[in-house]
Every structure is written in C-alpha cells, then in structure tokens.
Coordinates of C-alpha atoms and ligand atoms in Angstrom, one line a residue:
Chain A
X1 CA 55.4 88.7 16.6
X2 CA 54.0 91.0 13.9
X3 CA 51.6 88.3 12.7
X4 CA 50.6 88.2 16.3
X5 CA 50.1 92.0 16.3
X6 CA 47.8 92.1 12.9
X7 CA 46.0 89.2 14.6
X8 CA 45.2 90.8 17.1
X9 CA 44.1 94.4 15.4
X10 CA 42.1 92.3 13.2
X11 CA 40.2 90.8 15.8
X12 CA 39.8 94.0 17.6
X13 CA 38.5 95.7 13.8
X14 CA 36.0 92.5 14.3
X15 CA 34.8 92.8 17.4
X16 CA 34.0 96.8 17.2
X17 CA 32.7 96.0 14.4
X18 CA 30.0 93.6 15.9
X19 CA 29.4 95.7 19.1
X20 CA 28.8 99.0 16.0
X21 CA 25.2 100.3 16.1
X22 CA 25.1 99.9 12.1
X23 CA 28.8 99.7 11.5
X24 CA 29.2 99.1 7.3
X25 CA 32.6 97.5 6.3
X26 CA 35.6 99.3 6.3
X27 CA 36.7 100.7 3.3
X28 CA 40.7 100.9 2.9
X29 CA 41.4 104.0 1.2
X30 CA 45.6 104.2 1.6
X31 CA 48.2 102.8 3.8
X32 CA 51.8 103.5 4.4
X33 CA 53.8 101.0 7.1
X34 CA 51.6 100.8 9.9
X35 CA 49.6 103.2 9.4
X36 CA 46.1 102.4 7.1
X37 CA 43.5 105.4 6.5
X38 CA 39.7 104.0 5.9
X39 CA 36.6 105.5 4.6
X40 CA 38.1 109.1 3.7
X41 CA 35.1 111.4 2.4
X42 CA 35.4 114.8 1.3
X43 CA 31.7 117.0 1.2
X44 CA 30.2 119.0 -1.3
X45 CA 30.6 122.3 -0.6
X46 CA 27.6 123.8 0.4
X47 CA 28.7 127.5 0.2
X48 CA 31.5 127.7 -2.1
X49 CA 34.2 128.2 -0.2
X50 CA 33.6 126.0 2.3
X51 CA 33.9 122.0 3.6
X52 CA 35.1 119.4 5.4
X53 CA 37.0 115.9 5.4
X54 CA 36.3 113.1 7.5
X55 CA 38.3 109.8 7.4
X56 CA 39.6 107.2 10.1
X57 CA 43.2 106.5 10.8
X58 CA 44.1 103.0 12.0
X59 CA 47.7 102.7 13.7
X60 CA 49.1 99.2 13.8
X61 CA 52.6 99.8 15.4
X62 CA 53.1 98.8 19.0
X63 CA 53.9 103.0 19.5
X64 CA 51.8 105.6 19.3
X65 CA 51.5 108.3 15.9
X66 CA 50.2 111.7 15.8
X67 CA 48.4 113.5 12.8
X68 CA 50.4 116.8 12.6
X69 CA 48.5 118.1 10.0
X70 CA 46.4 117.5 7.1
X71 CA 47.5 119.7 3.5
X72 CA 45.2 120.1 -0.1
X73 CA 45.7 121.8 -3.4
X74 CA 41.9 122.1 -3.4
X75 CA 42.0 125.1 -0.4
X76 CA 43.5 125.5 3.3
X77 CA 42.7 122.3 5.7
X78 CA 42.6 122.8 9.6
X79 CA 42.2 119.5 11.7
X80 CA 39.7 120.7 14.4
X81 CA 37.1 119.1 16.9
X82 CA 33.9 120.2 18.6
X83 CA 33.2 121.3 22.4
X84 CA 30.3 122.9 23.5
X85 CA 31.5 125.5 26.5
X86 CA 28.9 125.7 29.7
X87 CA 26.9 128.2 28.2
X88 CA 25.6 125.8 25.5
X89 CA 28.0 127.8 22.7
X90 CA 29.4 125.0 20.7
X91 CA 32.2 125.6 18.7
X92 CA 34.9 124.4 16.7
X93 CA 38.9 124.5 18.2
X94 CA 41.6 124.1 16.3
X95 CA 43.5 120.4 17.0
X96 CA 47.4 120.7 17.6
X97 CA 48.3 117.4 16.9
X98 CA 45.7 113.9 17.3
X99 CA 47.3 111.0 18.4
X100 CA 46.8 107.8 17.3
X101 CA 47.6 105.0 20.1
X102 CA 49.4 102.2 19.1
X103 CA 47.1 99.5 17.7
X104 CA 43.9 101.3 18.0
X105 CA 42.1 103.9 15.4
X106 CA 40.6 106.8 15.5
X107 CA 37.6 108.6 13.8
X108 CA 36.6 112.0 12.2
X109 CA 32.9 111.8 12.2
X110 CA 30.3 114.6 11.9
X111 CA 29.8 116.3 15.2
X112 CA 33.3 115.8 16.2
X113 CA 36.9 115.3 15.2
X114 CA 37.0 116.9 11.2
X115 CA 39.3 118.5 8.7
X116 CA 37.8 121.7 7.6
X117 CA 38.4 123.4 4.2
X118 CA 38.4 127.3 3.5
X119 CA 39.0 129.3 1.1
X120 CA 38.6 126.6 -1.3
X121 CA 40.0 127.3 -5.2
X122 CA 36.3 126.0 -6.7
X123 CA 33.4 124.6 -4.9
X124 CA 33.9 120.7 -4.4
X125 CA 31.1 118.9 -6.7
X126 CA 29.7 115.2 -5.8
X127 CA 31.4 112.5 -7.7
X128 CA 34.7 114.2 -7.9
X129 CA 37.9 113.5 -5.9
X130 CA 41.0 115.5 -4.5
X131 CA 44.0 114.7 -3.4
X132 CA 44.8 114.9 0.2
X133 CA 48.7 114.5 2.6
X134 CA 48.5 113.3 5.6
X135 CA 51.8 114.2 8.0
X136 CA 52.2 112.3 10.7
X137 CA 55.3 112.4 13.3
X138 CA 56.6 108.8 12.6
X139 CA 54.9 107.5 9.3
X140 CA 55.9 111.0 7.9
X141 CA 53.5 112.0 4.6
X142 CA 50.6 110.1 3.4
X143 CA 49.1 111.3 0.2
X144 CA 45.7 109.7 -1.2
X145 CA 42.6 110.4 -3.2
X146 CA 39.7 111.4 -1.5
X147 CA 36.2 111.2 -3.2
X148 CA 33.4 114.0 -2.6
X149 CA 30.0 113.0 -1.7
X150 CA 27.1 115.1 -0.8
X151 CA 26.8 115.7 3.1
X152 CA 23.7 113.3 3.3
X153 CA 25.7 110.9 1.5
X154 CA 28.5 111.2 3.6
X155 CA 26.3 111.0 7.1
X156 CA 24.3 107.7 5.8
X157 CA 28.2 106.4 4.9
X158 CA 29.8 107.6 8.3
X159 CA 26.8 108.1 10.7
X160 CA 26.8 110.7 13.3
X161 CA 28.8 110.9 16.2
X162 CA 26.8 110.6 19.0
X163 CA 26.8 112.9 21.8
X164 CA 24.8 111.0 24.2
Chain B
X1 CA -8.4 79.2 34.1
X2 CA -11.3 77.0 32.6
X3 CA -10.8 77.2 28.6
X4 CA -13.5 79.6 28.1
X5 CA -12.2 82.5 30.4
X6 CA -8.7 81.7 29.3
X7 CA -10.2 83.0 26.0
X8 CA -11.7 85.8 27.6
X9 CA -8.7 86.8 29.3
X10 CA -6.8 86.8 25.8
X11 CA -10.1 88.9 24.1
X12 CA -9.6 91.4 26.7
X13 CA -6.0 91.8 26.4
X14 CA -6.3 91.8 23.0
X15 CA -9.1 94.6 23.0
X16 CA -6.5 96.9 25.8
X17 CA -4.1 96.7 23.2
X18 CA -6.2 97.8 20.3
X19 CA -7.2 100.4 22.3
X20 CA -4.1 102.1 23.7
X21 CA -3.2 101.3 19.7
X22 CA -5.6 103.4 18.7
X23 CA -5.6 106.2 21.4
X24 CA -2.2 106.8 20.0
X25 CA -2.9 109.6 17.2
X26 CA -3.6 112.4 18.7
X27 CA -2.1 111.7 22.2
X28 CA 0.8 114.0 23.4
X29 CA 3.7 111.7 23.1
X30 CA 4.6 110.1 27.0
X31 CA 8.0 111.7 28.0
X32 CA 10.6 109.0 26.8
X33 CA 8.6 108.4 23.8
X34 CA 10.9 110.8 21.9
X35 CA 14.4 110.4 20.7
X36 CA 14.9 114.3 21.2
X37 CA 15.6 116.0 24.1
X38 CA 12.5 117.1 26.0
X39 CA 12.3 120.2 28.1
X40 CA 11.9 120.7 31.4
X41 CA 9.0 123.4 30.7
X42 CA 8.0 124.2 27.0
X43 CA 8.7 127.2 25.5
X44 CA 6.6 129.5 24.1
X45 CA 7.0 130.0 19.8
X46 CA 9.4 133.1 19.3
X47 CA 7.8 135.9 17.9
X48 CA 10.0 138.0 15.5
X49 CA 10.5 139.5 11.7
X50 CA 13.5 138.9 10.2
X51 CA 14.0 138.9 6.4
X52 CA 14.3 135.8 4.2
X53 CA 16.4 135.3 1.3
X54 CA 13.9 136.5 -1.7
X55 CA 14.6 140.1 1.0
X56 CA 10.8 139.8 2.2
X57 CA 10.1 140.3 5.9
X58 CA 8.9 137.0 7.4
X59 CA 7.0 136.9 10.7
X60 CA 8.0 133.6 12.1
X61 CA 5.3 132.9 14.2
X62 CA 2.2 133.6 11.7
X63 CA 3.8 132.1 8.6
X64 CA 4.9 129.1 10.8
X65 CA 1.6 128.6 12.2
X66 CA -0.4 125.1 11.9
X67 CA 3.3 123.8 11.3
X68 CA 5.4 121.6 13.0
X69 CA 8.6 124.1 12.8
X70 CA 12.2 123.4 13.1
X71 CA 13.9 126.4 13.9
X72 CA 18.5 126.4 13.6
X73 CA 20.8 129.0 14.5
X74 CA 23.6 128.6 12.3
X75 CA 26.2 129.7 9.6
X76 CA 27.0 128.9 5.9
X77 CA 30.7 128.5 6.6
X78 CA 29.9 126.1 9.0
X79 CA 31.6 122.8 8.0
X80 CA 30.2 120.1 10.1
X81 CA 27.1 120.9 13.0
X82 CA 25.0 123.2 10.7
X83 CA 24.9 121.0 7.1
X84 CA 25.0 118.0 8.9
X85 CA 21.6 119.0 10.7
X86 CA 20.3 120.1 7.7
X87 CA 21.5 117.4 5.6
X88 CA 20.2 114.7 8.1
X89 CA 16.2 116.9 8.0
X90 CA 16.1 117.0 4.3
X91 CA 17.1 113.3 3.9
X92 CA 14.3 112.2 6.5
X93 CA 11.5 115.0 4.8
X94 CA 12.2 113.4 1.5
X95 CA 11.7 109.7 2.8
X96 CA 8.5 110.8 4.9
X97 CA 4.9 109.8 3.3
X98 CA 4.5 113.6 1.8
X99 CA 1.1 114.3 4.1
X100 CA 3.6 114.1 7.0
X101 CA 6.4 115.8 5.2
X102 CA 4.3 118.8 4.0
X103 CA 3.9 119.7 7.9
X104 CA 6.8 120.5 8.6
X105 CA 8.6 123.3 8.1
X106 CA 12.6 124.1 8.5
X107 CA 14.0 127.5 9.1
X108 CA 17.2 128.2 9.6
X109 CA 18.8 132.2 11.2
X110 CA 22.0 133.1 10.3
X111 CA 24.0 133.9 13.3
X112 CA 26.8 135.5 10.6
X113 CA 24.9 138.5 9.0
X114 CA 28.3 139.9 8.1
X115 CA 29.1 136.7 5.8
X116 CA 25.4 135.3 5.2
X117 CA 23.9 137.8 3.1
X118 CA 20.7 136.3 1.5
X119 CA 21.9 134.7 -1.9
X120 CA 24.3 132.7 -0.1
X121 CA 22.0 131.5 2.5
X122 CA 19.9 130.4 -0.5
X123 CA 22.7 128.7 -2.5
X124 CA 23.8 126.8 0.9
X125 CA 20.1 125.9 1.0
X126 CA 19.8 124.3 -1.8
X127 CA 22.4 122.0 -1.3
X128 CA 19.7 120.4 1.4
X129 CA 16.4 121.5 0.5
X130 CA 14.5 124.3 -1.7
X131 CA 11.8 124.6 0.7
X132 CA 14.5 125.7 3.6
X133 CA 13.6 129.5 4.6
X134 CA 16.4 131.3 5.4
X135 CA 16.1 134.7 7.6
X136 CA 19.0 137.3 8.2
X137 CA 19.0 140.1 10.4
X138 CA 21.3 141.9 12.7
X139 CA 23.5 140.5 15.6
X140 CA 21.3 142.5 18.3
X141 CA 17.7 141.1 16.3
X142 CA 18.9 137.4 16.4
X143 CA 20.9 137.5 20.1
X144 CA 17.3 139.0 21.2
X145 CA 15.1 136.0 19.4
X146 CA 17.9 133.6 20.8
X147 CA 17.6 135.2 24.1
X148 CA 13.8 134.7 24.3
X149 CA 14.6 130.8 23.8
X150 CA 17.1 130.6 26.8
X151 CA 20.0 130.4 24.2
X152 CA 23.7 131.7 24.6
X153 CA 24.5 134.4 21.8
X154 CA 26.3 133.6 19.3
X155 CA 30.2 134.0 19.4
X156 CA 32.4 135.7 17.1
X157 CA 35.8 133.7 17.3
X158 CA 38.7 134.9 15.3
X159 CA 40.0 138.5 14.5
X160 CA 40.1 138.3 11.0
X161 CA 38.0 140.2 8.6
X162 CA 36.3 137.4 6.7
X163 CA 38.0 134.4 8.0
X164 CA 36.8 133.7 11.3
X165 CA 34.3 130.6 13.3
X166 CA 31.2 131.5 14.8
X167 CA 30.4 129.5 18.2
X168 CA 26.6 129.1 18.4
X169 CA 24.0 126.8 20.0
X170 CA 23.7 124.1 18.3
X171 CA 20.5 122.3 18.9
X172 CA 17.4 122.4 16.2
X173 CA 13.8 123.8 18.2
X174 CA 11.2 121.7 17.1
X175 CA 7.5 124.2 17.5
X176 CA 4.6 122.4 17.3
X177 CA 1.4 123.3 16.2
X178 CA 0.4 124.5 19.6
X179 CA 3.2 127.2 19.4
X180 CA 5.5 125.9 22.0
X181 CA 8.4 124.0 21.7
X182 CA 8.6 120.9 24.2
X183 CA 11.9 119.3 22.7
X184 CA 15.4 120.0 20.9
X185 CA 17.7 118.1 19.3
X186 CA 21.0 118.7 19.5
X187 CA 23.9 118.3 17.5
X188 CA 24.7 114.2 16.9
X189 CA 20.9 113.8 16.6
X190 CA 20.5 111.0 13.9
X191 CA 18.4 110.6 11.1
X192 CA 16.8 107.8 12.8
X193 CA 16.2 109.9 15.6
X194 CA 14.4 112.5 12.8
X195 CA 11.9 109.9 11.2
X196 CA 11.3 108.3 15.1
X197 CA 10.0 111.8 16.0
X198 CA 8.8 113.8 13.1
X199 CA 5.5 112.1 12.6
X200 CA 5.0 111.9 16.4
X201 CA 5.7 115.4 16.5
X202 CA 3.1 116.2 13.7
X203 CA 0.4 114.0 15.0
X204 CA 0.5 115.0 18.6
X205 CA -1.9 117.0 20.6
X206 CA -0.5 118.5 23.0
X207 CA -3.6 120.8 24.5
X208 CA -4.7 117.4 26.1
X209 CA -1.5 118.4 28.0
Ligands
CU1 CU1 35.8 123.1 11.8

C-alpha cells in the first residue's frame, strides 16, 4: 500500500512536471516521514534587515499536515501570503497555519505564499546558508540548511507566481 | 493555378510578409501584442519633484523625457513584490542589446518615507541596479502623484513604530516616449514578459495612434 502511494506521488511530481511552463527538476533539500521540503532558497537581503524564504513542501501521507510556523537564528520569520484588496492595495497577511493535503505539495513562490525575515542579526549575503525549523502539526520540527541566493537568482530558480 | 501564377501567388505573399515585417518598427504595438496589461485610456506622464537619493530634487517628467520610463511605488522592507520587480527589470536591462537597454529608465517612490530615507533606498538599489533612481517625499506628495495615476494610497498596516507592512499598488507604469503610459505590469509579471515588451515598448510610435 505505501509503494502504491509513492507510486502514485511520483507520477503525479511527473506529470506537473510535464504540464510546468519551464518547470527545472526538483531539488530535495530535507525530509522527515512523509513529509519532503524541495528547492528551499533564502534571498539576499536587499536592505539589511530584511528578506524572505521560499521553499515547497510535499506531503506524502494519506492525511493532511499543516505548517504552523517557520523559526531562524538568523532574525524573526512570519509565514505570510499576498492579496490585493478591491482598491488595487496589495498587501501582505500574515498565514495562521498552511495546510498541506495529503499527497499533494505546496509552493512559496514570489508573488505569493513566502516566509518573511525581519529584524535580521546581519544582512544575508549570496553564497551563504542558514539554518531554518519547520513545525508542522503531525511531522512535528523539521530543521534544514537553507542557501542564499540573490533575488534574480532565486526568481530564474523558482519563477514567478503568476497572477493571471 | 498554372505554374507561373502559382509562383506569382507565392512572390506576392512573400512580398506582404516582408512588408508587414518591415512596417513593424515604428508601429504602435496592436493591442494583444504586449504581455503587459494595456489600459483602457493612456495616461498622461505624472508630473512632480520629489528628491532622489544623492538629496537633489528630480522632476520626473523632464529628466525622464525621450525615455521609455518605468515608474514603482514601493518599500525597502518589502520582501517579495517590490525586489522581485526590480530584480526581474535589472536582470532583463542587463541581457538587452545596450542601444535598447540605455532607453529605459527605472524609478522607483518610496511609499515609506518614515523607514526609506535616501541612503537606504540607495543601498536596496544596488542590490538590483546602480542606474535605479530612487525619489522620497512625503505621504501627502506621493498619495497626490499616485492619485493622478488612478492608484489607491498607500496603506500603513501595523501599529508599531518601525515594525510595520505597507500595502501599496503593486503594478510597474511603463511611460513611453510620448509621455503617456498605455500599459502596467503587475505584480507576477515575468521576466519573459519584460524582454517580450521592453524593445516593443522602446521602438514604438505611438503618435501614429
Ligand atoms: Cu511578507
């Protein structure tokens, strides 16, 4: 039954893969039970004090997960997303909690979903890493290394989201 | 068809072609040519003096003028809409032929004068492109120069003293050298989308509008 299930995710990874505008592979950054992280990115900060985190959380259990919250030694994270209100204000919101259905992933991408970093220690530089935890209701903490790229490094890795 | 106008048929379909090839510099681009979002009427090219980072006065429409101008309302502790905008323009400017590249210009208002003084505008930047002017003024100045767009004000969100989110509209004008703007692009524009539209943008005439 559990073969059945990775089967099955894989060919579902496969086939949004194919149907992906210009989709590059994957990369696995951490896993823990069913839960796998891929293509984690941190930014360069651009002021100082500021940036953002973007990765993609892939849940293989047959139950949904939810990201509670995201935690760094490099400053204070907040998981937020994007709306823009009637009045053409766009803003960020805080998220309180982002679930992750079972056997299906989801994204934080540029324009949308994102962890946000304030009040950051020292600006993030390019070609360094930190370490980020993940806490999620059932697979509990997650803690991985993150690299920093630049931000127009990190939108030709993870595209834009589009709003279209 | 006989052989010989068969042959004709082709020369002058061939000829059309080379034509409507070469009546394409110049031309305003057809609406649906453009990957941005073209408005319903064009607006006219603000006209206001803010200051930019060296603390000089800048009058946006006379320094902008001949230029194809890209004009953002945003902030420096932005994480994710303003740098990505930015970051996504400086990486198309740089892989531009330089005669387009050097006709377009990118200006960026702080909508956070109370954060955004001018040395960190300049450091933020930086991180994108050198060349990016950066103007500050007062909440009242900038609502004003958003309001003669047909833009919402910006929103303060948050009561604390330095930590707080601005809400802001998040779409890049794009002027043309005829002073008006006839398209946006809005957040989740791509960089494809940038190096579609940037050398239409620079090439078109759009008095034969
Ligand atoms: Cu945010």
């Amino acid at each position: 039954m559990k073969q059945r299930i990775i089967g099955v995710a894989a060919l579902v990874a496969v086939l949004s893969y194919a149907c992906g505008e210009r989709q590059p592979e994957r990369v696995l950054t951490a896993s823990k039970g069913h839960i796998a992280i891929y293509d984690a990115v941190a930014t360069a900060s651009a002021a100082p004090d500021v940036s953002s985190l973007y990765f993609t959380i892939a849940n293989a259990a047959t139950s949904p997960d939810t990201l509670i919250a995201v935690s760094t030694a490099a400053g204070t994270a907040s998981l937020h997303t994007v709306v823009t209100d009637s009045s053409g204000v766009t803003s960020m919101r805080p998220l309180v909690g982002l679930v992750i259905p079972a056997g299906a992933s989801v994204g934080l991408a540029p324009g949308g979903y994102h962890v946000m970093l304030t009040g950051l220690r020292r600006p993030l530089v390019a070609g360094d890493s930190i370490f980020i935890v993940l806490d999620l209701a059932r697979a509990n903490l997650l803690r991985f290394r993150v690299p920093v790229l630049t931000y127009t490094e990190m939108v030709e890795r993870l595209g834009t989201l589009d709003h279209e | 068809m006989t052989p010989i106008l068969r042959k004709a048929a082709l020369a002058a379909a061939l000829a059309t072609v080379a034509l409507s090839v070469a009546s394409c510099g110049g031309d305003s681009p057809r609406p649906g040519e453009l990957h941005g979002a073209v408005l319903p009427a064009p607006l006219p090219k603000a006209d206001f003096t803010l200051t930019n980072t060296a603390g000089e006065p800048f009058a946006f429409r006379e320094e902008t003028q001949g230029y194809v101008t890209l004009l953002f309302f945003g902030y420096t502790s932005c994480p994710d809409i303003c740098p990505v905008h930015m970051a996504n323009i400086a990486a198309v400017l740089r892989k531009l032929p330089p005669q387009t590249a050097s006709r377009v210009k990118v200006v960026m208002v702080t909508v956070d004068p109370e954060r955004d003084t001018p040395e960190r505008l300049r450091t933020w930047l930086n991180a994108f492109d050198p060349s990016f002017v950066g103007l500050t003024g007062s909440t009242e100045e900038v609502n004003g120069i958003l309001r003669s767009l047909m833009l919402p004000p910006a929103v303060k969100q948050g009561e604390g003293e330095t930590d707080y989110l601005m809400g802001h509209a998040a779409q890049v004008i794009a002027f043309t050298t005829d002073d008006r703007a006839h398209v946006v692009y809005p957040s989740g524009t791509r960089q494809v989308d940038w190096a579609h539209d940037l050398p239409l943008l620079v090439e078109a005439d759009w008095r034969s509008e």
